[in-house]
Amino acid sequence: MAGNNQIYVALLRGINVGGKNKIKMTELRSSLENIGLRRVKTYIQSGNVLFESSDAEATVRQRIEQEIAAVFGITLTVVIRTAEEMEKIVRHCPFSSELIAEAAATCVGESLYVALLPEPPLPSGIEKLAAANNEDDTYEIVGRDVYLLFRHSVRDAKLSVNLQKLGKPVTVRNWNTMSKLVEMAKELRE
């Protein structure tokens, strides 16, 4: 990789969910290329974007949010991670494979997710989430990421509904998506 170019993953919050905030990925790619992001790739329709830039995370985040507001008329939060940060998230899952298998056996759909925040939650938010969670689901907060393990369904889980108690915008991705983004980021780096 030349100079200080960084491979980033941008996770757009609330894109193409339930017929709202519709953005075609081809249009998103070209608008992000127009603001100088390089080698832009998208994965599925839920707003997962990989790209290369030499700018700092905060700068890139602000430019993407402004571009989406200007081009698509949608105000949203973009959560950014470097390729290395994404790899670390996937490599350091705090749940044992036994615990994950146990949850997967009773869960409708995916059981393992990661909630990603632009910055770490405040202690008051962490306390509120702890108070609101039932014993059904398990979570582990690591910096600005929250690992989520559901035993029944992500859709009906109190934990999903209560993530906003952390006091920061949050976007959630299932484990398969996280793993695929890590794989795509590695390909971009090579």
mmCIF file of N, CA and C in Angstrom, residues 10 12 26-38 40-42 49-51 60 63-65 67-68 72:
data_model
loop_
_atom_site.group_PDB
_atom_site.id
_atom_site.type_symbol
_atom_site.label_atom_id
_atom_site.label_comp_id
_atom_site.label_asym_id
_atom_site.label_seq_id
_atom_site.Cartn_x
_atom_site.Cartn_y
_atom_site.Cartn_z
ATOM 1 N N ALA A 10 -16.988 1.698 5.688
ATOM 2 C CA ALA A 10 -18.015 2.631 6.151
ATOM 3 C C ALA A 10 -19.320 1.855 6.260
ATOM 4 N N LEU A 12 -23.186 2.414 6.834
ATOM 5 C CA LEU A 12 -24.221 3.432 6.838
ATOM 6 C C LEU A 12 -25.393 2.947 7.676
ATOM 7 N N THR A 26 -24.976 1.347 -6.769
ATOM 8 C CA THR A 26 -24.196 1.902 -7.889
ATOM 9 C C THR A 26 -24.124 3.428 -7.775
ATOM 10 N N GLU A 27 -25.243 4.066 -7.391
ATOM 11 C CA GLU A 27 -25.260 5.526 -7.235
ATOM 12 C C GLU A 27 -24.411 5.941 -6.031
ATOM 13 N N LEU A 28 -24.463 5.156 -4.966
ATOM 14 C CA LEU A 28 -23.666 5.450 -3.779
ATOM 15 C C LEU A 28 -22.173 5.382 -4.126
ATOM 16 N N ARG A 29 -21.786 4.311 -4.830
ATOM 17 C CA ARG A 29 -20.377 4.163 -5.223
ATOM 18 C C ARG A 29 -19.907 5.372 -6.025
ATOM 19 N N SER A 30 -20.673 5.759 -7.046
ATOM 20 C CA SER A 30 -20.200 6.867 -7.888
ATOM 21 C C SER A 30 -20.180 8.186 -7.120
ATOM 22 N N SER A 31 -21.135 8.418 -6.197
ATOM 23 C CA SER A 31 -21.091 9.675 -5.437
ATOM 24 C C SER A 31 -19.899 9.698 -4.484
ATOM 25 N N LEU A 32 -19.508 8.532 -3.949
ATOM 26 C CA LEU A 32 -18.348 8.497 -3.051
ATOM 27 C C LEU A 32 -17.037 8.633 -3.832
ATOM 28 N N GLU A 33 -17.015 8.118 -5.054
ATOM 29 C CA GLU A 33 -15.849 8.324 -5.916
ATOM 30 C C GLU A 33 -15.715 9.808 -6.258
ATOM 31 N N ASN A 34 -16.856 10.489 -6.406
ATOM 32 C CA ASN A 34 -16.844 11.924 -6.728
ATOM 33 C C ASN A 34 -16.235 12.772 -5.621
ATOM 34 N N ILE A 35 -16.232 12.285 -4.367
ATOM 35 C CA ILE A 35 -15.608 13.066 -3.284
ATOM 36 C C ILE A 35 -14.177 12.590 -3.011
ATOM 37 N N GLY A 36 -13.630 11.814 -3.943
ATOM 38 C CA GLY A 36 -12.204 11.466 -3.875
ATOM 39 C C GLY A 36 -11.867 10.156 -3.186
ATOM 40 N N LEU A 37 -12.881 9.373 -2.814
ATOM 41 C CA LEU A 37 -12.576 8.060 -2.242
ATOM 42 C C LEU A 37 -12.179 7.134 -3.384
ATOM 43 N N ARG A 38 -11.202 6.274 -3.145
ATOM 44 C CA ARG A 38 -10.673 5.415 -4.207
ATOM 45 C C ARG A 38 -11.059 3.953 -3.980
ATOM 46 N N VAL A 40 -13.685 2.181 -4.482
ATOM 47 C CA VAL A 40 -14.931 2.028 -3.715
ATOM 48 C C VAL A 40 -15.656 0.746 -4.107
ATOM 49 N N LYS A 41 -16.002 -0.053 -3.093
ATOM 50 C CA LYS A 41 -16.778 -1.279 -3.311
ATOM 51 C C LYS A 41 -17.914 -1.292 -2.296
ATOM 52 N N THR A 42 -19.037 -1.888 -2.685
ATOM 53 C CA THR A 42 -20.140 -2.032 -1.731
ATOM 54 C C THR A 42 -20.459 -3.512 -1.565
ATOM 55 N N VAL A 49 -19.673 -0.137 2.784
ATOM 56 C CA VAL A 49 -18.816 0.409 1.737
ATOM 57 C C VAL A 49 -17.354 0.248 2.135
ATOM 58 N N LEU A 50 -16.556 -0.270 1.225
ATOM 59 C CA LEU A 50 -15.114 -0.357 1.436
ATOM 60 C C LEU A 50 -14.463 0.623 0.469
ATOM 61 N N PHE A 51 -13.391 1.274 0.927
ATOM 62 C CA PHE A 51 -12.708 2.231 0.064
ATOM 63 C C PHE A 51 -11.319 2.514 0.604
ATOM 64 N N VAL A 60 -13.160 11.606 6.772
ATOM 65 C CA VAL A 60 -13.858 10.745 5.816
ATOM 66 C C VAL A 60 -15.334 10.599 6.209
ATOM 67 N N ARG A 63 -17.247 13.806 5.402
ATOM 68 C CA ARG A 63 -17.432 13.988 3.958
ATOM 69 C C ARG A 63 -18.503 13.045 3.416
ATOM 70 N N ILE A 64 -18.507 11.791 3.873
ATOM 71 C CA ILE A 64 -19.510 10.824 3.396
ATOM 72 C C ILE A 64 -20.903 11.247 3.850
ATOM 73 N N GLU A 65 -21.043 11.630 5.125
ATOM 74 C CA GLU A 65 -22.352 12.065 5.633
ATOM 75 C C GLU A 65 -22.870 13.279 4.866
ATOM 76 N N GLU A 67 -22.014 14.214 1.783
ATOM 77 C CA GLU A 67 -22.297 13.820 0.400
ATOM 78 C C GLU A 67 -23.654 13.113 0.303
ATOM 79 N N ILE A 68 -23.939 12.223 1.235
ATOM 80 C CA ILE A 68 -25.214 11.496 1.213
ATOM 81 C C ILE A 68 -26.377 12.460 1.444
ATOM 82 N N PHE A 72 -28.470 12.484 -1.866
ATOM 83 C CA PHE A 72 -29.645 11.630 -1.684
ATOM 84 C C PHE A 72 -30.690 12.241 -0.759
#
